[in-house]
Amino acid sequence: MIRLLARIGAPALGLLAVTGRLAIFTARTLSHLARPPFHGRELGRALFQIGWLSLPVVGFTALFTGGALALQIYAGSDRFGAQEAVPQIVAIGMVRELGPVLVGLMVAARVTSSIAAEIATMKVTEQIDALVTLSTHPLKYLVLPRVLAATLVVPALVAVGDVIGIMGGWIVATERLGYVSGPYLRSSLDFLERVDWISSLVKGGVFGFLCALLGCWFGMTSGRGAMGVGRATKGAVVAAAIAILAANLLLTEAFFAA
Amino acid sequence: MSTPAISVRGLRKSFGATPVLDGIDLDVARGESLVIVGGSGTGKSVLLRCILGLMRADAGTIRLDGQDATGGAPEAFLRRFGMLFQGGALFDSLPVWRNVAFRLLHDGMPPNEARARAVAALAAVGLSGRVADLYPAELSGGMQKRAALARAIAARPSVLFFDEPTAGLDPILATVINRLIREQVTALGATAVTITHDLTTVRMVADRVALLHDGRLRWTGPVSAFETSDDPHVAQFITGRADGPIATLR
Ligand SMILES: Nc1ncnc2c1ncn2[C@@H]1O[C@H](COP(=O)(O)OP(=O)(O)OP(=O)(O)O)[C@@H](O)[C@H]1O
Ligand SMILES: [Mg+2]
């Protein structure tokens, strides 16, 4: 019995300790928002890397998923003779859930991994120490710009993903399923409410924040050598993906639970 | 006597069960050039990292410019500080000139002025202006080391740490670098701590020499007494004999 408790207790305590350290890390990072100097050049670089360069990945992911969603929902709704609901369901599915989650996961794959690997490499090659000796705070110079950029730009990526996803559904619906273009689009867009869009963007912001924060955290706490970098990168991507899915559940609950 | 630039008392640091530093007492006076020698893996780099608070010491006190720095070097000290890391530690996302001018740029110097200062610092370490726009990954090992040295001195700091400044350089460039370090101390009045295995560097750079062995400073004295010392550790280090108090297995 005691052994069982110990076996559950140790990892639980470990998780609690890590959560505490991550919270302190987050608070320390954000405290630099109020303290100049600001590294605008780094912020610009991060916005470009995270936002602009993620567009192709986000576009393709949303396009294919929107298309598949339309096919699938058509096949399902056919059983009830409810085909006229296809545009609405595709639109809602994309904007409320799939858009933010897929964009978040793609950002985790593309951005979290590269942030973690870059910062971990800087750590093992003493570049972080060099920053300190050059009177530059690593949280201010490395972490804050990335976290800020991701939080600001991932909502925009999600909006792009939502729209392209609906387009993907529309292309499949009009080319394959015989829907008429104008009415399909109109019923997609008319059906969506303001709260759908807001939830989508808020999810984007939260997921972007998590992606960058976890990438930085795993990078900064990386072990030594190439193995340390590999482990940090893997850990960051897994943690970001799980954090996104968990946060998504909480946010959906907050926005839409009746 | 004025307060020393660096003052260390009873510094200890172990990794797991292995003690690396085992009670280091060290003073470096302002405007003095101290050279630390000692076998590979004896803890010279760890000593510098502990002094700066980049690595937390297990015990002991550190004072920088008379201020307590046991929890990490104070900002005011770091603002006038420069360090050459053993591995260079250039920022590989920035071109060489932005590396060298890093502190100047962050202190708000206009880019063209900072760039000119960077190019001058690069010239002082024997790197041509062509190198300024390359990225660190495009330089050879010795060139990276020299660019990192340029970064350390570019803002004309008053305290400098050099971790093996001439390792991996040809003898001619080594002389250039040794002269440059000496000049920081003699002409600019800086305080310097240099780690080296190179006896030429000891002769050209040091006012005082300290030999680290088994976690302690076994011998400390003026450079003039170093080569004539009858301390067995010093004698073995100078002659490079394999037999003596400094074991070869470590
Ligand atoms: N982060 C670390 N974790 C564990 N052990 C370490 C760490 N850093 C250094 N050591 C150990 O401390 C000892 C001293 O290392 P240090 O880098 O200071 O040697 P050094 O005197 O600078 O040697 P060299 O002249 O070869 O550079 C070594 O035995 C090394 O294994
Ligand atoms: Mg070393």
mmCIF file with all atom_site columns, N, CA and C and ligand atoms in Angstrom, chain B residues 45 86 163-164, ligand 2:
data_model
loop_
_atom_site.group_PDB
_atom_site.id
_atom_site.type_symbol
_atom_site.label_atom_id
_atom_site.label_alt_id
_atom_site.label_comp_id
_atom_site.label_asym_id
_atom_site.label_entity_id
_atom_site.label_seq_id
_atom_site.pdbx_PDB_ins_code
_atom_site.Cartn_x
_atom_site.Cartn_y
_atom_site.Cartn_z
_atom_site.occupancy
_atom_site.B_iso_or_equiv
_atom_site.pdbx_formal_charge
_atom_site.auth_seq_id
_atom_site.auth_comp_id
_atom_site.auth_asym_id
_atom_site.auth_atom_id
_atom_site.pdbx_PDB_model_num
ATOM   1  N  N  . SER B 1 45  ? 38.322 26.235 -15.996 1.00 0.00 ? 45  SER B N  1
ATOM   2  C  CA . SER B 1 45  ? 37.127 26.865 -16.575 1.00 0.00 ? 45  SER B CA 1
ATOM   3  C  C  . SER B 1 45  ? 36.011 26.937 -15.545 1.00 0.00 ? 45  SER B C  1
ATOM   4  N  N  . GLN B 1 86  ? 36.078 29.344 -23.622 1.00 0.00 ? 86  GLN B N  1
ATOM   5  C  CA . GLN B 1 86  ? 37.000 28.356 -24.189 1.00 0.00 ? 86  GLN B CA 1
ATOM   6  C  C  . GLN B 1 86  ? 36.551 27.911 -25.580 1.00 0.00 ? 86  GLN B C  1
ATOM   7  N  N  . ASP B 1 163 ? 39.738 32.448 -21.589 1.00 0.00 ? 163 ASP B N  1
ATOM   8  C  CA . ASP B 1 163 ? 39.900 31.013 -21.376 1.00 0.00 ? 163 ASP B CA 1
ATOM   9  C  C  . ASP B 1 163 ? 40.624 30.409 -22.582 1.00 0.00 ? 163 ASP B C  1
ATOM   10 N  N  . GLU B 1 164 ? 41.898 30.156 -22.419 1.00 0.00 ? 164 GLU B N  1
ATOM   11 C  CA . GLU B 1 164 ? 42.761 29.601 -23.460 1.00 0.00 ? 164 GLU B CA 1
ATOM   12 C  C  . GLU B 1 164 ? 42.711 30.409 -24.762 1.00 0.00 ? 164 GLU B C  1
HETATM 13 MG MG . MG  C 2 .   ? 38.804 24.706 -19.641 1.00 0.00 ? 2   MG  C MG 1
#
